[in-house]
Short mmCIF file of C-alpha atoms and ligand atoms in Angstrom, two decimals:
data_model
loop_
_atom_site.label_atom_id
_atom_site.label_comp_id
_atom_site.label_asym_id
_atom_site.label_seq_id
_atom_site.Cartn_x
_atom_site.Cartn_y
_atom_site.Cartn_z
CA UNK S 1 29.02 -27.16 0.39
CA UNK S 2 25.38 -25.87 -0.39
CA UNK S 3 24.62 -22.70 0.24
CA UNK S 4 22.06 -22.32 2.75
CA UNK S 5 18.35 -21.48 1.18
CA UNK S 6 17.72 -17.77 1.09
CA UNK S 7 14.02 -15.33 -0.24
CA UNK S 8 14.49 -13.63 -3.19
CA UNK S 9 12.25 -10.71 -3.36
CA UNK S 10 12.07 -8.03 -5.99
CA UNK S 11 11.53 -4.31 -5.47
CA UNK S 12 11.27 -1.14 -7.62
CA UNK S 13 14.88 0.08 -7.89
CA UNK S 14 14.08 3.73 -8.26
CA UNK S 15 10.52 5.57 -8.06
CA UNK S 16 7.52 6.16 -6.05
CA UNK S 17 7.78 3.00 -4.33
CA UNK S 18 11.37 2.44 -3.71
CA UNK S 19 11.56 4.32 -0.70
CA UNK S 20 8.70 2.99 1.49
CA UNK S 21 9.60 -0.42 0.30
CA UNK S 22 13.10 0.11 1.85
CA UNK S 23 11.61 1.76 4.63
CA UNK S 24 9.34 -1.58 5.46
CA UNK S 25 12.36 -3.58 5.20
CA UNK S 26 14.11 -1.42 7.57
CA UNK S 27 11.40 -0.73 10.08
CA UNK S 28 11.19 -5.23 10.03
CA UNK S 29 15.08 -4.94 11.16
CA UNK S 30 16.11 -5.88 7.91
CA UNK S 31 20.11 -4.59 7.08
CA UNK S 32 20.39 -4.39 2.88
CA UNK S 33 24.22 -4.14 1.89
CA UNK S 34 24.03 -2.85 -2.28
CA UNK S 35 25.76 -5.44 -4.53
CA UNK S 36 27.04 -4.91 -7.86
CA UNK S 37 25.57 -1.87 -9.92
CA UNK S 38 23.36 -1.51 -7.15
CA UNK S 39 21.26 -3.93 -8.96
CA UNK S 40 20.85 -6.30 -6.10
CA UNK S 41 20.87 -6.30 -2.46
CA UNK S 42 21.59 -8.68 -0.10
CA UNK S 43 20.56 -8.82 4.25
CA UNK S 44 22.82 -9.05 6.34
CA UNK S 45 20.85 -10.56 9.05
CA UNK S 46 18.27 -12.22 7.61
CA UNK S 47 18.17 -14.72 4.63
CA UNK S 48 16.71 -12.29 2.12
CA UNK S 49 18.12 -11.37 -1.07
CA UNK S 50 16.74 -7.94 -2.92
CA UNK S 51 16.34 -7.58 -6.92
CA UNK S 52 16.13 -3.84 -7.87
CA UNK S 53 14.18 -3.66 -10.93
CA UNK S 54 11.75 -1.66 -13.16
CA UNK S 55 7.83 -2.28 -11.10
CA UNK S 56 6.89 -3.17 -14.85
CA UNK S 57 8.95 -6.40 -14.83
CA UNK S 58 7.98 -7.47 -10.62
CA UNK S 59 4.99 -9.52 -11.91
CA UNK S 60 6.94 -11.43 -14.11
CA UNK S 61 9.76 -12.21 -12.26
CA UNK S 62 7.55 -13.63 -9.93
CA UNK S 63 5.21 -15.43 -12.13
CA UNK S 64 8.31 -16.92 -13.60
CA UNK S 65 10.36 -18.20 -10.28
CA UNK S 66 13.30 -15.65 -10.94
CA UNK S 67 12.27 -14.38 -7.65
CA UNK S 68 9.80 -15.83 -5.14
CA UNK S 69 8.29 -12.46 -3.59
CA UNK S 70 7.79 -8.75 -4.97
CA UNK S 71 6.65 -5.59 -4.23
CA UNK S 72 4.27 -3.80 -6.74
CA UNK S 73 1.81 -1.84 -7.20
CA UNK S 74 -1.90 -3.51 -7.41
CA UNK S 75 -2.64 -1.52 -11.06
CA UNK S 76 0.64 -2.93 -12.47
CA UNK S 77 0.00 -6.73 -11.72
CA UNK S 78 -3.54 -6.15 -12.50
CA UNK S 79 -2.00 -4.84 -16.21
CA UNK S 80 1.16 -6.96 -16.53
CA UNK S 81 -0.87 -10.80 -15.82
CA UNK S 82 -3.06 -11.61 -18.35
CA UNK S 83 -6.64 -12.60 -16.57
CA UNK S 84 -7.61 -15.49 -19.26
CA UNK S 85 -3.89 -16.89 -18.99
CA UNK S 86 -2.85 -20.20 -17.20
CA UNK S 87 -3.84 -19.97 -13.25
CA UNK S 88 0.25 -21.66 -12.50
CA UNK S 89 1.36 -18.18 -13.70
CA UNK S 90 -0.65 -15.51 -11.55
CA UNK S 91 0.98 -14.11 -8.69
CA UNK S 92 -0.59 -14.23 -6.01
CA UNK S 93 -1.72 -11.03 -3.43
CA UNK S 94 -0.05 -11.90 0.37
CA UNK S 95 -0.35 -8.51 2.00
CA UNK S 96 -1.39 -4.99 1.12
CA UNK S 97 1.11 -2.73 2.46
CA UNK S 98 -0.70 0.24 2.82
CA UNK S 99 1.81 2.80 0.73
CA UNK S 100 2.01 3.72 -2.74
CA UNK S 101 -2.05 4.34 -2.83
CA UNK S 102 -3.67 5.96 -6.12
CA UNK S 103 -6.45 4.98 -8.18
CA UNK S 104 -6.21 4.37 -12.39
CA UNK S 105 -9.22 6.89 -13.29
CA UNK S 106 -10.88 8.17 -16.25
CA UNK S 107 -10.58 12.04 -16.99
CA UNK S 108 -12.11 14.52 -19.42
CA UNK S 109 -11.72 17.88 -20.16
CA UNK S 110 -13.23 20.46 -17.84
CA UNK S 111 -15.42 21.80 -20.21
CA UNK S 112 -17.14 18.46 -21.18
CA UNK S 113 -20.41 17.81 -21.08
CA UNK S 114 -20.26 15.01 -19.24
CA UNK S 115 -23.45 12.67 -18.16
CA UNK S 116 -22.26 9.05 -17.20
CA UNK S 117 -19.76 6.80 -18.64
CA UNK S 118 -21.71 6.46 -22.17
CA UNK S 119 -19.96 9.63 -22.95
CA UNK S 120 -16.70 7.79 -23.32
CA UNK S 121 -18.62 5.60 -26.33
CA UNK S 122 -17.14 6.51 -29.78
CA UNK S 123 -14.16 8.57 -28.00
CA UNK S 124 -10.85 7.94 -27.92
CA UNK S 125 -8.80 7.46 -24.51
CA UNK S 126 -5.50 8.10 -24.06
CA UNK S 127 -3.61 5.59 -21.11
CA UNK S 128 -0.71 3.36 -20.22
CA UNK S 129 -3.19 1.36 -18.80
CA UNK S 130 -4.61 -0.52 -21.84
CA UNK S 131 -5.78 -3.93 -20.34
CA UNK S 132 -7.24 -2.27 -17.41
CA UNK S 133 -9.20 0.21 -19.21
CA UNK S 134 -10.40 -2.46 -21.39
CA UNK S 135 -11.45 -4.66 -19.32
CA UNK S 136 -13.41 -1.67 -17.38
CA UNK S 137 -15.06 -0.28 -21.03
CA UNK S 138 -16.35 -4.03 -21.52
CA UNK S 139 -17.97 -4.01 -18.26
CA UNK S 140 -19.61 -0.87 -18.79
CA UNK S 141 -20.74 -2.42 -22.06
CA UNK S 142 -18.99 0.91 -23.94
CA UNK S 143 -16.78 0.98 -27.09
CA UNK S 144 -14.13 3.30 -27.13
CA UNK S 145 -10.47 3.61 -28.99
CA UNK S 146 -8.10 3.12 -26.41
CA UNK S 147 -4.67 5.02 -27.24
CA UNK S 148 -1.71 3.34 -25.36
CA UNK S 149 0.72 6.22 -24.78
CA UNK S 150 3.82 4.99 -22.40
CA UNK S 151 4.16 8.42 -20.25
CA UNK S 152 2.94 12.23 -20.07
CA UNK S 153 -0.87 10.97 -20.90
CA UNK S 154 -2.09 13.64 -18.81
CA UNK S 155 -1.14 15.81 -22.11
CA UNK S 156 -2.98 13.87 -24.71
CA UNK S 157 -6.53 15.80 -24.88
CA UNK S 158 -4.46 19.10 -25.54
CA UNK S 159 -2.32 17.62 -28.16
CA UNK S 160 -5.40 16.26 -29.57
CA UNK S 161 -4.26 13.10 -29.38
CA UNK S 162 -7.13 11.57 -27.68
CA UNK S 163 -10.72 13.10 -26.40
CA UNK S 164 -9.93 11.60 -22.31
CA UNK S 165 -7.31 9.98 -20.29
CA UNK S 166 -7.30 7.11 -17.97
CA UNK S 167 -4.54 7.61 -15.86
CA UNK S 168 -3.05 7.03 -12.45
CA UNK S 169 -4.17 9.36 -9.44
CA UNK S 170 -2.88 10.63 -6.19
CA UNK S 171 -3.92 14.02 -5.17
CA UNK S 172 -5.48 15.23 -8.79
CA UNK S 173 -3.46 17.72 -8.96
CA UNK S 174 -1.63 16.54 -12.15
CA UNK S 175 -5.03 16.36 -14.11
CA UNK S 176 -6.32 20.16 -12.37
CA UNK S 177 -2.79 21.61 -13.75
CA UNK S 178 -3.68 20.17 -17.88
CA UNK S 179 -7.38 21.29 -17.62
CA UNK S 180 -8.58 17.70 -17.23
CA UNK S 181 -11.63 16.40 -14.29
CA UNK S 182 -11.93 12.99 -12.76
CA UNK S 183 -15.51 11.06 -13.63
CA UNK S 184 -14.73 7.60 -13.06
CA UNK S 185 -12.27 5.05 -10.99
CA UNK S 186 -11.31 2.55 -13.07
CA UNK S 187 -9.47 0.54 -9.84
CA UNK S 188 -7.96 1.67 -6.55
CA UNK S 189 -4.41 0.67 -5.76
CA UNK S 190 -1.88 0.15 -3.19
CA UNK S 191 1.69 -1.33 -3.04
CA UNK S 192 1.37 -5.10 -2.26
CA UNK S 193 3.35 -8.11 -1.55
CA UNK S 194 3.29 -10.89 -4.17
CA UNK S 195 4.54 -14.79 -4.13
CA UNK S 196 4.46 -16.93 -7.25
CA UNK S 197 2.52 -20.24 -6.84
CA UNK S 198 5.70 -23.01 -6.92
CA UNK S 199 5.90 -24.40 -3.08
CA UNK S 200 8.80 -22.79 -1.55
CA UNK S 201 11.07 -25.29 0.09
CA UNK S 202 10.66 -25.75 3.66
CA UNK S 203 13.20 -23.84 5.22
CA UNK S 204 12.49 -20.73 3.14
CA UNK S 205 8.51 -20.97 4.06
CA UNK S 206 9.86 -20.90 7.60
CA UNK S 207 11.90 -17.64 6.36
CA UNK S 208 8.38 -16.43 4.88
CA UNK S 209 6.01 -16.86 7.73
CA UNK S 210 8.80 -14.58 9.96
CA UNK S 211 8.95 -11.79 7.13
CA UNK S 212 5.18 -11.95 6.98
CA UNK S 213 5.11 -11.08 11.15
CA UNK S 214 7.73 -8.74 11.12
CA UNK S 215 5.78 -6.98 8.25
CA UNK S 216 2.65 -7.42 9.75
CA UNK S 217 3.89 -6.22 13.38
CA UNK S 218 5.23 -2.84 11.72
CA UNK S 219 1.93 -2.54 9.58
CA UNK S 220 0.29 -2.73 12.92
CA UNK S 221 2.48 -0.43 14.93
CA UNK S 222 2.40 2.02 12.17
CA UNK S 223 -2.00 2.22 12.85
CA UNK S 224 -1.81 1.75 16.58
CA UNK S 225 -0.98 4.22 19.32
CA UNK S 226 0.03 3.97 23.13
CA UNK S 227 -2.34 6.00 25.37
CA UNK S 228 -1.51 7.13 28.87
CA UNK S 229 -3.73 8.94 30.97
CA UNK S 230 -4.99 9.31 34.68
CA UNK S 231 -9.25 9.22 35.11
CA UNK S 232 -11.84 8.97 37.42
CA UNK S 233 -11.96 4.67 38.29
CA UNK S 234 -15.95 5.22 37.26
CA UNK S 235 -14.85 6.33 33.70
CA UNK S 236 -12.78 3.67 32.80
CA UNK S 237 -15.62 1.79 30.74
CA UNK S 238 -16.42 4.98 29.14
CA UNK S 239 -13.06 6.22 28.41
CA UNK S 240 -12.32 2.34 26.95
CA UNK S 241 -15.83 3.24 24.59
CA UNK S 242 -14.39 6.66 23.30
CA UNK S 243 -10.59 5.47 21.94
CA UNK S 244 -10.80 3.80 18.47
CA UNK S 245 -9.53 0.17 18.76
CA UNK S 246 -8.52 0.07 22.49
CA UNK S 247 -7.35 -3.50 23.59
CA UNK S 248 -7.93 -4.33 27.60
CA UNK S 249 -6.50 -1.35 29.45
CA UNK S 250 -4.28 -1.83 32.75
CA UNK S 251 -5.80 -0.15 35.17
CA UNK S 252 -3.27 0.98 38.21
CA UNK S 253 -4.14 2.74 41.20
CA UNK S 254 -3.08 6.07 41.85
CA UNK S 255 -0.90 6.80 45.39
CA UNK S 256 -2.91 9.47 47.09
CA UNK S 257 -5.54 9.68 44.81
CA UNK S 258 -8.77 8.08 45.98
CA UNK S 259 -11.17 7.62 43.03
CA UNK S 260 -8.39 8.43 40.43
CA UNK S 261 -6.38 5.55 38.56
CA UNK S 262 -3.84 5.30 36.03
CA UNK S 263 -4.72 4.04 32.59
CA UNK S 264 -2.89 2.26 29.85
CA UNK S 265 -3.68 0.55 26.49
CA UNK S 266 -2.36 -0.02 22.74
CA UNK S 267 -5.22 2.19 20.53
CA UNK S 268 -5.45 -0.07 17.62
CA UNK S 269 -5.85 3.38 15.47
CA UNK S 270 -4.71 6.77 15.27
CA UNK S 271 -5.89 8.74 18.45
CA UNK S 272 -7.22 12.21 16.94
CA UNK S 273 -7.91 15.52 18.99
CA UNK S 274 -11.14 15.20 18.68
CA UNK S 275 -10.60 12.37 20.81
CA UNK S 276 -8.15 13.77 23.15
CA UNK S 277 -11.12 16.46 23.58
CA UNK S 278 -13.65 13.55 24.38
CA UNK S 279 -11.28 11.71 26.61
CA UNK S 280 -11.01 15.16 29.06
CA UNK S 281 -14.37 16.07 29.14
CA UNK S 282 -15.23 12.38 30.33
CA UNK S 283 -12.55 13.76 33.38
CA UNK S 284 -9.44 12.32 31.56
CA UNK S 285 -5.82 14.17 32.40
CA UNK S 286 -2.68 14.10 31.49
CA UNK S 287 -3.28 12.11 28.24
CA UNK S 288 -0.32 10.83 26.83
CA UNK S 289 -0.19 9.69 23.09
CA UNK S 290 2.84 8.01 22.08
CA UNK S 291 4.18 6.20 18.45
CA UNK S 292 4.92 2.20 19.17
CA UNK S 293 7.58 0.86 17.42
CA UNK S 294 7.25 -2.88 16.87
CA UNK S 295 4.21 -5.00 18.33
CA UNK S 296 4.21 -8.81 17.79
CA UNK S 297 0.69 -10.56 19.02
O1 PRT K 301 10.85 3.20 -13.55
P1 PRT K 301 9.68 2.36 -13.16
O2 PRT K 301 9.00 1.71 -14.33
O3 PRT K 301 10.05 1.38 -12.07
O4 PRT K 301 8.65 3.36 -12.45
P2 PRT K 301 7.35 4.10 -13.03
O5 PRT K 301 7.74 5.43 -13.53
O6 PRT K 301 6.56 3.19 -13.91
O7 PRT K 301 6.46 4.20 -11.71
P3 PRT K 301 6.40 5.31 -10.55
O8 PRT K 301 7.62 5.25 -9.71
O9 PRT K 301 5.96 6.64 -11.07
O10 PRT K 301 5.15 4.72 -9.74
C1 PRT K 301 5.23 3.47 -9.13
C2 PRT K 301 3.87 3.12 -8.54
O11 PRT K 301 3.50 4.10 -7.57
C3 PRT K 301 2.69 3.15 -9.51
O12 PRT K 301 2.62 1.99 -10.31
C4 PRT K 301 1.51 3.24 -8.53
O13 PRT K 301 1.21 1.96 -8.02
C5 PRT K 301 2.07 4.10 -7.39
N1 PRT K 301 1.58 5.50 -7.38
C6 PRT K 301 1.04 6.10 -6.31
C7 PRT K 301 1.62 6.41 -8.38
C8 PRT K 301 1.07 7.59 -7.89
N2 PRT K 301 0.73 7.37 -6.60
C9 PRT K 301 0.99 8.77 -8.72
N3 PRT K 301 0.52 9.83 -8.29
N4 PRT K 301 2.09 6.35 -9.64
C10 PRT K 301 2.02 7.45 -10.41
N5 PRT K 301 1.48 8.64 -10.01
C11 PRT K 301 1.52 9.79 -10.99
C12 PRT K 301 0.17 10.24 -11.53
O14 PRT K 301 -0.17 9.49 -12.68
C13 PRT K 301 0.43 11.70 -11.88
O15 PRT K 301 0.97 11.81 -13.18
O16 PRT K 301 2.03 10.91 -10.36
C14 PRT K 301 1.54 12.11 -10.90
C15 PRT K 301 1.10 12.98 -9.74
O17 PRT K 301 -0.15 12.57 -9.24
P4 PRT K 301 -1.20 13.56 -8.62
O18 PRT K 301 -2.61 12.98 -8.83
O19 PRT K 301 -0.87 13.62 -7.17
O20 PRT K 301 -1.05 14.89 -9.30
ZN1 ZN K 302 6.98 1.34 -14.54
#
């Protein structure tokens, strides 16, 4: 008998993204039992098998129909798929998931006179990032000596291995800590979900188009907030006005309270104090904020 058609989707097995990727899964009540050498996962309730591999080798995998889905950061597809190669072999951007954010950037030493990116011209550039950084230097119309280094090329300017870096980015502390400043963004990046371009057969596209809501309904969750609060019935169009992203509110009358109803709604965004603050001086009380778990439109 045929085994029933499953997704294959590859992840990074261990590293910056492993986590949150697991956490998606898990939040989109998907169960992952570890197979052999923890190398592979498979669901338990849902037809979705999990390849733990380096995020280097996701594009690949995908371009190549070892897998039909993975999870990867935006800078390594952008690196790993050659732009002028055949268009059957690019992966192709389904969702960004909104974790894993940094930017590639350009970095020189503090004490550089810099003026604009034709400082870069003649210099040499330590990164891991070659493609990328190539593609940005053509752009710019410079011409620079791009030094691939595969790790620590926050280090290279003080082992005089190159003049700059062009590195990945997340809080900038990393290039404060070797004496190096930001100038330019080469590319900002986030995690994202990728599908290779062969048609999946019809079953699993069924399989797809759930994993896509269930992803999409904790994306949305994860931005929106339920608000709870009691306000004068002439407010309620100016109370709807002051919360970011608020969807029709039910409006229930309070027992007792003449003037005075009960309001609900899903915030489509974070609700902030500043907010809060707005919402009672427009004779809002007892405002209650509270995380939603799942939402399905
Ligand atoms: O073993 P494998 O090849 O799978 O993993 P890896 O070592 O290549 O990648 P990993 O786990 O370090 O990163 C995976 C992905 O996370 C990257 O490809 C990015 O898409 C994303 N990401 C998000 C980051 C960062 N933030 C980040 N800060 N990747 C790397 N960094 C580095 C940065 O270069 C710096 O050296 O982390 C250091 C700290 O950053 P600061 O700016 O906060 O100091
Ligand atoms: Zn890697």
């Amino acid at each position: 008998m045929t085994q029933p058609p499953r997704l294959r989707l590859a992840m990074q097995k261990s590293g910056r993204l492993s986590d949150p990727s697991r956490r998606l899964l898990e939040r989109s009540g998907i169960e992952l039992q570890s197979g052999g050498q923890r190398l592979s996962a498979s669901a338990t309730n849902f037809p979705l098998d999990v390849m733990l591999v380096r995020d280097d080798d996701i594009p690949r995998f995908v371009a190549q129909g070892v897998c039909d889905l993975g999870i990867v950061g935006q800078n390594v597809l952008l690196e790993t798929i050659d732009p002028a190669g055949p268009a059957a072999q690019k992966p192709q951007v389904v969702r960004k998931l909104g974790f894993g954010n940094c930017r590639l950037a350009l970095a020189v030493p503090v004490a550089a006179a810099y003026e604009g990116v034709g400082w870069f011209r003649g210099r040499r550039i330590a990164t891991s990032y070659p493609r990328c950084l190539e593609q940005y230097l053509a752009k710019n119309e410079v011409s620079a000596t791009v030094v691939e280094i595969s790790g620590a090329v926050e280090g290279a300017p003080v082992l005089g291995v190159a003049d700059a870096v062009c590195d990945l980015v997340a809080t900038g502390s990393t290039l404060r800590a070797n004496g190096l400043r930001e100038v330019e963004t080469v590319l900002t990046s986030e995690a994202v979900l990728i599908q290779g371009d062969r048609a999946l057969p019809a079953a699993t596209q069924v399989y797809l188009q759930q994993l896509l809501e269930r992803f999409d309904g904790v994306m949305k969750a994860a931005r929106s907030k339920y608000i709870m609060m009691n306000a004068p019935a002439e407010a309620v169009d100016l109370i709807t006005s002051l919360v970011p992203g608020m969807e029709e509110p039910t409006i229930v009358p309070l027992h007792g309270k003449s003037g005075r109803v009960a309001l609900h709604a899903v915030a489509g965004e974070n609700v902030f104090w500043e907010t809060m603050h707005k919402l009672k001086a427009a004779g809002a009380s007892s405002i209650l904020v509270v995380d939603i778990e799942k939402i399905i439109a």
